[in-house]
mmCIF file of N, CA and C in Angstrom:
data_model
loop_
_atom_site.group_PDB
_atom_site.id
_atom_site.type_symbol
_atom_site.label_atom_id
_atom_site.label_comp_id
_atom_site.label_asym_id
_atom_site.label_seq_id
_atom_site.Cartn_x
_atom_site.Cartn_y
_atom_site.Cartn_z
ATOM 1 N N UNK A 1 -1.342 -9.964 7.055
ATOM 2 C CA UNK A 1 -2.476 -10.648 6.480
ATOM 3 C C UNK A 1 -2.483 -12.116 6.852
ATOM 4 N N UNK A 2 -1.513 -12.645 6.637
ATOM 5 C CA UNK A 2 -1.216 -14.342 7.277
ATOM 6 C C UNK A 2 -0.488 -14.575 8.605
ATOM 7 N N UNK A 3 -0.131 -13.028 8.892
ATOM 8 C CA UNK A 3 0.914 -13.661 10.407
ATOM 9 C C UNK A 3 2.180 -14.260 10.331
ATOM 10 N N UNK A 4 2.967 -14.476 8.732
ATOM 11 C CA UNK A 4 4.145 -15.079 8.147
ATOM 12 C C UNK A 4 4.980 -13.885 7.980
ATOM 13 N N UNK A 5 5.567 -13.920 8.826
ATOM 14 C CA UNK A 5 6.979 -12.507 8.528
ATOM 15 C C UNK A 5 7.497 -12.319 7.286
ATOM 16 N N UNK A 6 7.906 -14.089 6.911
ATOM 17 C CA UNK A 6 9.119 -14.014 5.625
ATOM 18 C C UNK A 6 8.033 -14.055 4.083
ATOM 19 N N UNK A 7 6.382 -13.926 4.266
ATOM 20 C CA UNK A 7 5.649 -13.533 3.251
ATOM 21 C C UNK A 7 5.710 -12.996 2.559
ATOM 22 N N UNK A 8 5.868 -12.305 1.364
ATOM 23 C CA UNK A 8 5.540 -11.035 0.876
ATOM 24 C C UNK A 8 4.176 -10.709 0.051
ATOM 25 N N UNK A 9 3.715 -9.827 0.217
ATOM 26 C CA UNK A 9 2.403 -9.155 -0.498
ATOM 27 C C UNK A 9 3.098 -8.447 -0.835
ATOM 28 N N UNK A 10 2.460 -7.762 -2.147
ATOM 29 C CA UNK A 10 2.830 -6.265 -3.159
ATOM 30 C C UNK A 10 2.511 -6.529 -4.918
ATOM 31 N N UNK A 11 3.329 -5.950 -5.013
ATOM 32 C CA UNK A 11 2.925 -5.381 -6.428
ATOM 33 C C UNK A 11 4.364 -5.284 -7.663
ATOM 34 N N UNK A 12 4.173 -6.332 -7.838
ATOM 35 C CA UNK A 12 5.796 -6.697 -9.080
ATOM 36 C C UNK A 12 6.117 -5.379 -9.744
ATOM 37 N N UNK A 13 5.244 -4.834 -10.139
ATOM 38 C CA UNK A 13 5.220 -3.422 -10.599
ATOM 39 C C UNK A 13 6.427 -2.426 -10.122
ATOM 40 N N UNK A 14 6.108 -2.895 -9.326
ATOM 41 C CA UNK A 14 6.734 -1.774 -8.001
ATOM 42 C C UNK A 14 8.524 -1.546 -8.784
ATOM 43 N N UNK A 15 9.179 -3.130 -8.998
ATOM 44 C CA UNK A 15 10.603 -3.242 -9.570
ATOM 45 C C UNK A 15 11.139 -2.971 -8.032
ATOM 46 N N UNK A 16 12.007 -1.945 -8.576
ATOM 47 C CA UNK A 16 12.875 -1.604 -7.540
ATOM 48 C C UNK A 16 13.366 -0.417 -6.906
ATOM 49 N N UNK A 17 11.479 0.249 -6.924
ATOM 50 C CA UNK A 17 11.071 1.456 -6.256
ATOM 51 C C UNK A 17 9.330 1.510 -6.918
ATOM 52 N N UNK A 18 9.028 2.403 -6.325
ATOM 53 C CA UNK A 18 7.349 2.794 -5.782
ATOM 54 C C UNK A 18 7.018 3.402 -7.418
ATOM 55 N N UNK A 19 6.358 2.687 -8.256
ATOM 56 C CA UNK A 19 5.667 3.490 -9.911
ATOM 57 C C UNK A 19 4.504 3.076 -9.913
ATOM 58 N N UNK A 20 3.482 4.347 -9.699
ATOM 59 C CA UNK A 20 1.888 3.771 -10.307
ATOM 60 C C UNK A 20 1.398 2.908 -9.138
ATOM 61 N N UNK A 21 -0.239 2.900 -8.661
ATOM 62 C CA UNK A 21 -0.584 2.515 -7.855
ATOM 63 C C UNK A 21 -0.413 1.283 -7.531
ATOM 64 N N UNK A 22 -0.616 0.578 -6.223
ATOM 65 C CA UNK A 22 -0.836 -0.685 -6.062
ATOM 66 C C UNK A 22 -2.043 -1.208 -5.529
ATOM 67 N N UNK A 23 -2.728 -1.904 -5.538
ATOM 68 C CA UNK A 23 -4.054 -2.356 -5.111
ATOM 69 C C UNK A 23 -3.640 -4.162 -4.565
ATOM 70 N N UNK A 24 -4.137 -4.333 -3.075
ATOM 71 C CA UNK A 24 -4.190 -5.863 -2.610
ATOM 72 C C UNK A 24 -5.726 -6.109 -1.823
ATOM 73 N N UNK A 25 -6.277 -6.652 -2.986
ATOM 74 C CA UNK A 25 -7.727 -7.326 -2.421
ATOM 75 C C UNK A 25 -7.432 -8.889 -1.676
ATOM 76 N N UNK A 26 -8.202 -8.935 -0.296
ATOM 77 C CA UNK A 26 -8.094 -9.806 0.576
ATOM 78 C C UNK A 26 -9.310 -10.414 0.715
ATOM 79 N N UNK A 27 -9.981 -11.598 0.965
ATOM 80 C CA UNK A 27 -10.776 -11.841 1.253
ATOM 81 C C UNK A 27 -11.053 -12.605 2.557
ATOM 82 N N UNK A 28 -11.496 -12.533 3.589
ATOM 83 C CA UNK A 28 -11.641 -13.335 4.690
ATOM 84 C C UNK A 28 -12.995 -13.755 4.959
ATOM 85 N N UNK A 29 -13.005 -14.818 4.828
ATOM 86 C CA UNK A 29 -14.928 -15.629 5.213
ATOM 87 C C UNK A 29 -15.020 -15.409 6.204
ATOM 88 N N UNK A 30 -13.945 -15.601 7.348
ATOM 89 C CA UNK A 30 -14.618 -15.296 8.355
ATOM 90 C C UNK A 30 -13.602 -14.385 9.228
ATOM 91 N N UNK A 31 -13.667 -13.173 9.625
ATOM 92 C CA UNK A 31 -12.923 -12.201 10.469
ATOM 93 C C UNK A 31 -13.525 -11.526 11.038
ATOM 94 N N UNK A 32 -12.773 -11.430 12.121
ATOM 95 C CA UNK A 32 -13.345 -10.535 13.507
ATOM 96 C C UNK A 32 -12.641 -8.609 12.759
ATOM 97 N N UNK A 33 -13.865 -8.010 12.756
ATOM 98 C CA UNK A 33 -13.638 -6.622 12.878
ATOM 99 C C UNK A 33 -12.551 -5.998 13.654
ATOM 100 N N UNK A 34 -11.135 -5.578 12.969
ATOM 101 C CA UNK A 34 -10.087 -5.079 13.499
ATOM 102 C C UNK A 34 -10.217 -3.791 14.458
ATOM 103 N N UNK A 35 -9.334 -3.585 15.118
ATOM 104 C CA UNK A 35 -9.285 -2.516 15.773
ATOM 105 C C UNK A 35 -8.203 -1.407 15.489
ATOM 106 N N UNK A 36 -7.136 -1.800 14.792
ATOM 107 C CA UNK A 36 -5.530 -1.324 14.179
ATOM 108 C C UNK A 36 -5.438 -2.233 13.129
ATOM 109 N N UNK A 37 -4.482 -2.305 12.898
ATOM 110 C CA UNK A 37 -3.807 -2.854 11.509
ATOM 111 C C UNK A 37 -2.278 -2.027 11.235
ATOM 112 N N UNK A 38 -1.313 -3.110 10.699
ATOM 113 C CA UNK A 38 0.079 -2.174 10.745
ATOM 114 C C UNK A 38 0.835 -3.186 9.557
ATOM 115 N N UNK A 39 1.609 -3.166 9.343
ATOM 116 C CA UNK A 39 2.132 -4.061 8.456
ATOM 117 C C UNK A 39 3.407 -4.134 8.901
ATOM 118 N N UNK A 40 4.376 -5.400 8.254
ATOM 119 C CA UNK A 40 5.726 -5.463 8.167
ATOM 120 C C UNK A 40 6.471 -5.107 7.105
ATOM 121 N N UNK A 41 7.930 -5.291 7.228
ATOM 122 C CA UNK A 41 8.365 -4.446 5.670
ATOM 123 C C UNK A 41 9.373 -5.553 5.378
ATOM 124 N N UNK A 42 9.012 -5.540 4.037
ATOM 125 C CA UNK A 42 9.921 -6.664 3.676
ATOM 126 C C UNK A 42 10.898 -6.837 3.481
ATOM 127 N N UNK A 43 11.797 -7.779 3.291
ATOM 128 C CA UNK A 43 13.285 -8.565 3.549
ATOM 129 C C UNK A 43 13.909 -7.580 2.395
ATOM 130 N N UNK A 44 13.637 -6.726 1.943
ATOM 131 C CA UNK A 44 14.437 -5.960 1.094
ATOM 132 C C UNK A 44 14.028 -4.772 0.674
ATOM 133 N N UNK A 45 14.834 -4.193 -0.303
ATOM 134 C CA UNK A 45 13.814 -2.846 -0.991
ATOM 135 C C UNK A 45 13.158 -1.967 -0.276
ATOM 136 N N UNK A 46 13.901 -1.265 0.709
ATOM 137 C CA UNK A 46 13.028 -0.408 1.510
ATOM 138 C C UNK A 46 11.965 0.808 0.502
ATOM 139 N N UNK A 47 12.624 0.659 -0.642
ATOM 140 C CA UNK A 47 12.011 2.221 -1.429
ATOM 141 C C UNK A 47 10.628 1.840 -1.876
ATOM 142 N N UNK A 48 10.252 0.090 -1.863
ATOM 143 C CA UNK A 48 8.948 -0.238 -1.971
ATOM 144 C C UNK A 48 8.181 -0.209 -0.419
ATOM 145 N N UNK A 49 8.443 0.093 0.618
ATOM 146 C CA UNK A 49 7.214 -0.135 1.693
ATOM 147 C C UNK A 49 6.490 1.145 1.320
ATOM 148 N N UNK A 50 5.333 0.795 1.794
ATOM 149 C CA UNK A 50 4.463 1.829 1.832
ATOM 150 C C UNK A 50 4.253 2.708 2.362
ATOM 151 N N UNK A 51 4.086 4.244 1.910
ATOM 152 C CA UNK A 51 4.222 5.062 2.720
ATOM 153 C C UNK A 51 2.602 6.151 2.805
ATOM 154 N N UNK A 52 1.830 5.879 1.294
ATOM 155 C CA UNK A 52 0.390 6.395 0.986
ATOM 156 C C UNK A 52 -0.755 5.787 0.711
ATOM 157 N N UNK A 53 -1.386 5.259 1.995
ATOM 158 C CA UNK A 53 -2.198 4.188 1.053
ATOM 159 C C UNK A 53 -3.759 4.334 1.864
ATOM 160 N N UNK A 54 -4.591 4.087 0.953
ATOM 161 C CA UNK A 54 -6.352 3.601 1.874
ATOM 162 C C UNK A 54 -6.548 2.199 2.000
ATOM 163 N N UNK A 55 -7.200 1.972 3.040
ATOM 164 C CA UNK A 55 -7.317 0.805 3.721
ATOM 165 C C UNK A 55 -9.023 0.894 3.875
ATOM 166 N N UNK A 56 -9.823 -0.203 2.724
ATOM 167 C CA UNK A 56 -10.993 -0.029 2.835
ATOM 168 C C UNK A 56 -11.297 -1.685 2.934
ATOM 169 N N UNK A 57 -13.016 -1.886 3.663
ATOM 170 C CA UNK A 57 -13.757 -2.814 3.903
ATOM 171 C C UNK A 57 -14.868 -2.975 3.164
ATOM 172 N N UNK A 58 -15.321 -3.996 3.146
ATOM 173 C CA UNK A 58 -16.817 -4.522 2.735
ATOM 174 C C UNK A 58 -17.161 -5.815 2.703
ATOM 175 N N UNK A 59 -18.783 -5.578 3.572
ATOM 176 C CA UNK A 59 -18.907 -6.945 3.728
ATOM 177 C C UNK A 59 -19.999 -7.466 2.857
ATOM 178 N N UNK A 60 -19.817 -7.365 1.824
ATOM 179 C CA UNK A 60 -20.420 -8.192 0.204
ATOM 180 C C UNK A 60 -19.146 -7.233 -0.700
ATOM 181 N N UNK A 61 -18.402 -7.233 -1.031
ATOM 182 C CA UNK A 61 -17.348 -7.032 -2.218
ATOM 183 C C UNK A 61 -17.810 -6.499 -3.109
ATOM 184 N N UNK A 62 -18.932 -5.274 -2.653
ATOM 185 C CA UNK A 62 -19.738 -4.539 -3.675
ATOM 186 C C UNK A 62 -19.256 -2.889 -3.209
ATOM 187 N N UNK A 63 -20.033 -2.810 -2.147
ATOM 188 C CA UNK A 63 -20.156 -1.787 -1.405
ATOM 189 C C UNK A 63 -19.019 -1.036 -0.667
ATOM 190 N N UNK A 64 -17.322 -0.352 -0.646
ATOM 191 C CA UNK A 64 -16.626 -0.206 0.188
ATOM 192 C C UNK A 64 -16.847 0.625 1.294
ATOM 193 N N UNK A 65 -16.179 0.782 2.331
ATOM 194 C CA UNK A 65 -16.104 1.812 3.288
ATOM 195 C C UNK A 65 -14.704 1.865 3.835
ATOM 196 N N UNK A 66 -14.770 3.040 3.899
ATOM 197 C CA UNK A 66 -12.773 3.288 3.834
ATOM 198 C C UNK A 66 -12.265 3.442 5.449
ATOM 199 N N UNK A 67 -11.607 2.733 5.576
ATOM 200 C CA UNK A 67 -11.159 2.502 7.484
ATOM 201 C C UNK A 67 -10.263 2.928 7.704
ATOM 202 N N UNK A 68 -8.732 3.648 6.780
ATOM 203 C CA UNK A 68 -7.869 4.378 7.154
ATOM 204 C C UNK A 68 -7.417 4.565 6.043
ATOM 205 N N UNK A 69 -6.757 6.260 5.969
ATOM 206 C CA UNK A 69 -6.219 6.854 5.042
ATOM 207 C C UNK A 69 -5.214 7.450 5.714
ATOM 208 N N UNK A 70 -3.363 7.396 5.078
ATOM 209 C CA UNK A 70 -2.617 7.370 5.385
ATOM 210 C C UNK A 70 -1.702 8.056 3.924
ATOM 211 N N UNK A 71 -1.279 9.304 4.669
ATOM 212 C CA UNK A 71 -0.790 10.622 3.910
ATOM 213 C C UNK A 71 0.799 10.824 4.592
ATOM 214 N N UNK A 72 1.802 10.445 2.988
ATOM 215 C CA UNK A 72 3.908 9.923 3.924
ATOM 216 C C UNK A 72 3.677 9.922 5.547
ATOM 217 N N UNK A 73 3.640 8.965 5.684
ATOM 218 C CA UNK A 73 4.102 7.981 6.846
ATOM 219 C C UNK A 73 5.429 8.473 6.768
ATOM 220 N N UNK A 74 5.532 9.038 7.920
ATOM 221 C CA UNK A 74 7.898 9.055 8.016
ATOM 222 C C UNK A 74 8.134 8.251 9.597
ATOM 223 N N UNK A 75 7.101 7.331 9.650
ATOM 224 C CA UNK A 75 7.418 6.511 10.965
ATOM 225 C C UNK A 75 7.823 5.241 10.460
ATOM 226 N N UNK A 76 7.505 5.075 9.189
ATOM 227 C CA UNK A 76 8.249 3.618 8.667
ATOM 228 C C UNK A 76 9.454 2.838 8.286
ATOM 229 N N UNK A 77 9.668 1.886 9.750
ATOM 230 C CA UNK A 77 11.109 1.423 9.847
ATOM 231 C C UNK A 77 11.753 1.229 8.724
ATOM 232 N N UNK A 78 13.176 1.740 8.678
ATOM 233 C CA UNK A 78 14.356 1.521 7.927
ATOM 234 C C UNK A 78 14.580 0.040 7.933
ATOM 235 N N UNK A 79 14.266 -0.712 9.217
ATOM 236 C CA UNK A 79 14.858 -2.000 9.397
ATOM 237 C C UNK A 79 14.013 -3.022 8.549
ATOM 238 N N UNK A 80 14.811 -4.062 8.208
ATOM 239 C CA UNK A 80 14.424 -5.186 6.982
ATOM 240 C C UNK A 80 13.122 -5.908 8.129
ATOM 241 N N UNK A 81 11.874 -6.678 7.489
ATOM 242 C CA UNK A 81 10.837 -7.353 8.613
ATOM 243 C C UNK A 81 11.051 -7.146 9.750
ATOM 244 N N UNK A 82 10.588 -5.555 9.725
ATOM 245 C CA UNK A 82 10.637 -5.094 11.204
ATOM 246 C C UNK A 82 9.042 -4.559 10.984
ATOM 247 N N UNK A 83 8.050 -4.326 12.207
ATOM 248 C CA UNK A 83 7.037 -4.053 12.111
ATOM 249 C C UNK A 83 6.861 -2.723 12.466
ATOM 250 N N UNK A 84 5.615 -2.408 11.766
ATOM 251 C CA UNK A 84 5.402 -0.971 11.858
ATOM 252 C C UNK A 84 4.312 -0.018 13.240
ATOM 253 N N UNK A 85 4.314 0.635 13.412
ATOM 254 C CA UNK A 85 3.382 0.646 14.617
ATOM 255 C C UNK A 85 1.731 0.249 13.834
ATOM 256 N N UNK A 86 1.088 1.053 14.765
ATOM 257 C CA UNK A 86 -0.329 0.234 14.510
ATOM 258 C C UNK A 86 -1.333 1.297 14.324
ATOM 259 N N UNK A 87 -2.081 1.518 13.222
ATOM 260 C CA UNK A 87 -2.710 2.452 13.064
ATOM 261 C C UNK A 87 -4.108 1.942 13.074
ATOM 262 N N UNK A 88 -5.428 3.255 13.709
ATOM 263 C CA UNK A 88 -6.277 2.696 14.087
ATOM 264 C C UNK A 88 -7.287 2.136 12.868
ATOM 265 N N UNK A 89 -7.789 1.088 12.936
ATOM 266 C CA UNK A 89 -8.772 0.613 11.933
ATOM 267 C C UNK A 89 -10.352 0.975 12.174
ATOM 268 N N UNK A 90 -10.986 1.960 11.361
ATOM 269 C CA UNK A 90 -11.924 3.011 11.430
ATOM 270 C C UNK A 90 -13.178 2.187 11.288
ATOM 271 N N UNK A 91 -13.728 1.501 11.461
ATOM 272 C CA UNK A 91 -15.188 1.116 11.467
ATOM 273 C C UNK A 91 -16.109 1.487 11.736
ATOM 274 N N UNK A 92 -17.297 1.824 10.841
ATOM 275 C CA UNK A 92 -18.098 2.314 10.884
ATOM 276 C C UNK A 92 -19.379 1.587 10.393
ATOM 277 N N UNK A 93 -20.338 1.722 11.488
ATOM 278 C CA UNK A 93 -21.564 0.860 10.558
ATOM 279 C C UNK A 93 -22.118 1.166 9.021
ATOM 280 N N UNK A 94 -22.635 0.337 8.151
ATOM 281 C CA UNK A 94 -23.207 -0.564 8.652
ATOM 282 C C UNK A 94 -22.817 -1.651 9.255
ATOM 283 N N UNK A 95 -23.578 -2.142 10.395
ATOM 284 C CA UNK A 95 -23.366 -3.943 10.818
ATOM 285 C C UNK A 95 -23.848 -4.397 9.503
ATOM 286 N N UNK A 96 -22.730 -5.440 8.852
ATOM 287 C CA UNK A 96 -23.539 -6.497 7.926
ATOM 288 C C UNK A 96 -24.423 -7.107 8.033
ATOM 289 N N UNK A 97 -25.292 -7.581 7.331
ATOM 290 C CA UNK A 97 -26.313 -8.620 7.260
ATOM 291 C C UNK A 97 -26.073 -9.978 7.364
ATOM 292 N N UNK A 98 -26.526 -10.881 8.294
ATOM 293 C CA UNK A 98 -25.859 -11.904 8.350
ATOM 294 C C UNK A 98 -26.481 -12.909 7.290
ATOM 295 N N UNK A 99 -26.076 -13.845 6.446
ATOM 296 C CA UNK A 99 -26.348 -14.334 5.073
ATOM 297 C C UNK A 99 -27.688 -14.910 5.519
ATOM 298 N N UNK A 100 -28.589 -15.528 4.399
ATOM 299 C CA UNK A 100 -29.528 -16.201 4.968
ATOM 300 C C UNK A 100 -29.568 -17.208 5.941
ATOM 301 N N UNK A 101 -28.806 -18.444 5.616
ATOM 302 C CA UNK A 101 -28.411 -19.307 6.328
ATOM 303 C C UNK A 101 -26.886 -19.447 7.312
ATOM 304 N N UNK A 102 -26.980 -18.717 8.050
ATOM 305 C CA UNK A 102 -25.341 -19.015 8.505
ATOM 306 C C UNK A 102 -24.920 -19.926 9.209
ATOM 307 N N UNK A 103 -23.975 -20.534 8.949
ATOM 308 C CA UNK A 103 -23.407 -22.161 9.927
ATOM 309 C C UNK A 103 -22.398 -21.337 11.104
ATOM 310 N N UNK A 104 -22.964 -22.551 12.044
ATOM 311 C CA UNK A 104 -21.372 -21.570 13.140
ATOM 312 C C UNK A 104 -20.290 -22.294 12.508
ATOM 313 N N UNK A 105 -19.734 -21.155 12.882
ATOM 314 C CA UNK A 105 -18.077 -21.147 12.827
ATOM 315 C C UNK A 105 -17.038 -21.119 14.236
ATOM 316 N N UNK A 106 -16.567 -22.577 14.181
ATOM 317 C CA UNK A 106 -15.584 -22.912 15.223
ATOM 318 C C UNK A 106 -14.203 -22.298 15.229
ATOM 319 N N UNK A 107 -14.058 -21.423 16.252
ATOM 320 C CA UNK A 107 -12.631 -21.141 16.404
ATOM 321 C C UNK A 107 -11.987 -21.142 17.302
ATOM 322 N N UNK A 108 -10.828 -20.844 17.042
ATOM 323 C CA UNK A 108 -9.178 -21.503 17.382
ATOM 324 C C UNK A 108 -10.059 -21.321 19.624
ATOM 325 N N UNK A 109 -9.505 -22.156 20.685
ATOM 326 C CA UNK A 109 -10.448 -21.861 21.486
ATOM 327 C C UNK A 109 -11.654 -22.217 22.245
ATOM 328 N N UNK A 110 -12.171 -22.936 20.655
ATOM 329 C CA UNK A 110 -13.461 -24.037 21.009
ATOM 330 C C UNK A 110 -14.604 -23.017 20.954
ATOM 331 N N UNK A 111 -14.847 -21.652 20.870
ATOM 332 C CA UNK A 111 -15.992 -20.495 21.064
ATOM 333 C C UNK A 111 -16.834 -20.607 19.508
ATOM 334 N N UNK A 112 -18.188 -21.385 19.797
ATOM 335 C CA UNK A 112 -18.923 -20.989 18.321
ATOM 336 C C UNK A 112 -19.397 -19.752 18.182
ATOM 337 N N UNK A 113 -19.897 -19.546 17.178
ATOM 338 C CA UNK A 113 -21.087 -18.384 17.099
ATOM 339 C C UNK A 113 -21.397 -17.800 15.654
ATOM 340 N N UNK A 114 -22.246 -17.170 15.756
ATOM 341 C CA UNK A 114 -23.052 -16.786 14.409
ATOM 342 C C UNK A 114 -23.123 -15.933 14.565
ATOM 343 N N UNK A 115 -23.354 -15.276 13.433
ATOM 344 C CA UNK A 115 -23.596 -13.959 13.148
ATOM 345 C C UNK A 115 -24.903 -13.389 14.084
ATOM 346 N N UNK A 116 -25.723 -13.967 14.159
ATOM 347 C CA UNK A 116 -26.901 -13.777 15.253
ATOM 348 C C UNK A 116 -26.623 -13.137 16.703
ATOM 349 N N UNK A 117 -25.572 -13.776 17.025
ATOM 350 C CA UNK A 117 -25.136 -14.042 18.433
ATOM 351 C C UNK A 117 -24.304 -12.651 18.323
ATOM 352 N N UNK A 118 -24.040 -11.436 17.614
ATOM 353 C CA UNK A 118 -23.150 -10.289 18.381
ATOM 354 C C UNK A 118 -23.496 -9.181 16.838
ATOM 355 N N UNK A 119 -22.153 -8.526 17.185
ATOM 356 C CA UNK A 119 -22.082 -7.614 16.952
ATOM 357 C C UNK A 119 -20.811 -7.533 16.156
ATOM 358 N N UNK A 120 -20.453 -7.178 14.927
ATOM 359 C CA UNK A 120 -19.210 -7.575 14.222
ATOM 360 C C UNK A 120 -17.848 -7.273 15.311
ATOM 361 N N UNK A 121 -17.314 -7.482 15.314
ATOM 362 C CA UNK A 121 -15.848 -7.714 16.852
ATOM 363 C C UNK A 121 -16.095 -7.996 18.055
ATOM 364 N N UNK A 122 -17.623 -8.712 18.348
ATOM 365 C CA UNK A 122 -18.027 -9.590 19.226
ATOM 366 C C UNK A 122 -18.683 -8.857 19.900
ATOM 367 N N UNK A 123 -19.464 -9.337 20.916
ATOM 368 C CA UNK A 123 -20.469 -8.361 21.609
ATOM 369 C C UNK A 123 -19.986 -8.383 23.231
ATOM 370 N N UNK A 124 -18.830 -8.065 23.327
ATOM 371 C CA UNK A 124 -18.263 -7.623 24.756
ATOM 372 C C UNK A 124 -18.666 -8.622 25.578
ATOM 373 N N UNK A 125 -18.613 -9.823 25.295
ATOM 374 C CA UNK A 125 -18.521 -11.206 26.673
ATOM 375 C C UNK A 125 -17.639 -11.709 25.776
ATOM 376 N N UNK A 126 -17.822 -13.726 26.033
ATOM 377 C CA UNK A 126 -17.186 -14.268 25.413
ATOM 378 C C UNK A 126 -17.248 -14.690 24.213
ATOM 379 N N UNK A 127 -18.471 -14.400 23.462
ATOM 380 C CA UNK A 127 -18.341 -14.844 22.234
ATOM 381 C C UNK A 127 -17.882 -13.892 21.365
ATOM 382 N N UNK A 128 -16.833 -14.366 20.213
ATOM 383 C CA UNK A 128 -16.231 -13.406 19.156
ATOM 384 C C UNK A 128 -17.799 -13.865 17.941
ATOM 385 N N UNK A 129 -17.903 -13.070 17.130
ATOM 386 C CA UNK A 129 -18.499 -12.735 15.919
ATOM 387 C C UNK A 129 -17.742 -12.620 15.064
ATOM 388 N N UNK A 130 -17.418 -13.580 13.820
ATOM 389 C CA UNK A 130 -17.281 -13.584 12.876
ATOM 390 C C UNK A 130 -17.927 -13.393 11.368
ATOM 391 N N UNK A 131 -17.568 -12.623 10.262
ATOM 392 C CA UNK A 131 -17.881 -12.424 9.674
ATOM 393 C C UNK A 131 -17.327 -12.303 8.236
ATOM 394 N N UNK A 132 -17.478 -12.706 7.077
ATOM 395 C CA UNK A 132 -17.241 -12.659 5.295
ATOM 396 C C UNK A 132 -16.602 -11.184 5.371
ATOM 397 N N UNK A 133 -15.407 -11.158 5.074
ATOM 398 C CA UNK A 133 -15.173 -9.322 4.883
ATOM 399 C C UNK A 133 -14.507 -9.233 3.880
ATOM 400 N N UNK A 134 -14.241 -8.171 2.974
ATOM 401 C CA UNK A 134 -13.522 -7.794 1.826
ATOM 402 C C UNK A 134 -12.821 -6.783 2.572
ATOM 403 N N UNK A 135 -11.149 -6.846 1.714
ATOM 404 C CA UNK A 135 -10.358 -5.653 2.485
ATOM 405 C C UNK A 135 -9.777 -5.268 0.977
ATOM 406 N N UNK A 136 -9.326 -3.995 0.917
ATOM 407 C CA UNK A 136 -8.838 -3.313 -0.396
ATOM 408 C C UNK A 136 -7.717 -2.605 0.068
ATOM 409 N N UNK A 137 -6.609 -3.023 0.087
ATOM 410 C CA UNK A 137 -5.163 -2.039 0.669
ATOM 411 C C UNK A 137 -4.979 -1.218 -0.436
ATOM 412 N N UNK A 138 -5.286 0.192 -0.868
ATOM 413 C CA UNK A 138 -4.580 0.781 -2.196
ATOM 414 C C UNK A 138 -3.379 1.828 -1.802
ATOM 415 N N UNK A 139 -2.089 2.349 -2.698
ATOM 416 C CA UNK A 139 -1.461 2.807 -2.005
ATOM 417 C C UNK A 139 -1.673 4.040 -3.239
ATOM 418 N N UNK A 140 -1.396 5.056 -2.560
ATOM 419 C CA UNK A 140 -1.670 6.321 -3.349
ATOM 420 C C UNK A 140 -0.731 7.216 -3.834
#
């Protein structure tokens, strides 16, 4: 989610093994439409990584659409912040609506653009498309 190895996301709940669901709402103003998604496992407690979980989107934090569902995983490293492979991230239209007014958004690169200008994960030249997304990690 941040690109910080020694991070942790989860669910205190958890203790010191997997009880009762977990839910991690994300919000990103502005993200490019994934293609995979995988996670790392954290500096301890292997009996908390995740092994059942849905991975859903939305772009107004109303509406979800579910981009991967994941039924025991037995590919998930034993090893402490070691990464996991990469599972595909399911997108499906709708394209969002781009807000009434949208400002460009400068990124890393120097490449502006608006929502106008593509297609959510960019419109196959050089400009990326960014976009407001809601993500819902639940584990099952």
């Amino acid at each position: 989610m941040d690109n910080k190895i020694n991070n942790k996301w989860g669910c205190n709940r958890w203790g010191s093994g997997k009880t009762g669901k977990c839910v991690i709402d994300i919000y990103a103003p502005n993200m490019q439409i994934p293609s995979y998604y995988g996670y790392v496992t954290g500096s301890d407690m292997p009996a908390r990584d995740p092994v059942s979980w849905k991975l859903y989107y939305s772009f107004n934090g109303l509406k979800y659409y579910e981009a991967s569902t994941m039924e025991q995983a037995t590919n998930i490293p034993t090893g402490r912040n070691a990464k996991t492979e990469k599972w595909p991230f399911n997108y499906q239209s709708p394209t969002p609506s781009p807000s009434p007014t949208p400002a460009p958004t400068e990124k890393p690169g120097g490449s502006i653009s608006t929502p106008e200008t593509g297609k959510p994960g960019g419109d196959g030249g050089d400009t990326m498309v960014f976009w407001p997304c809601w993500l819902k990690f639940v584990t099952t």
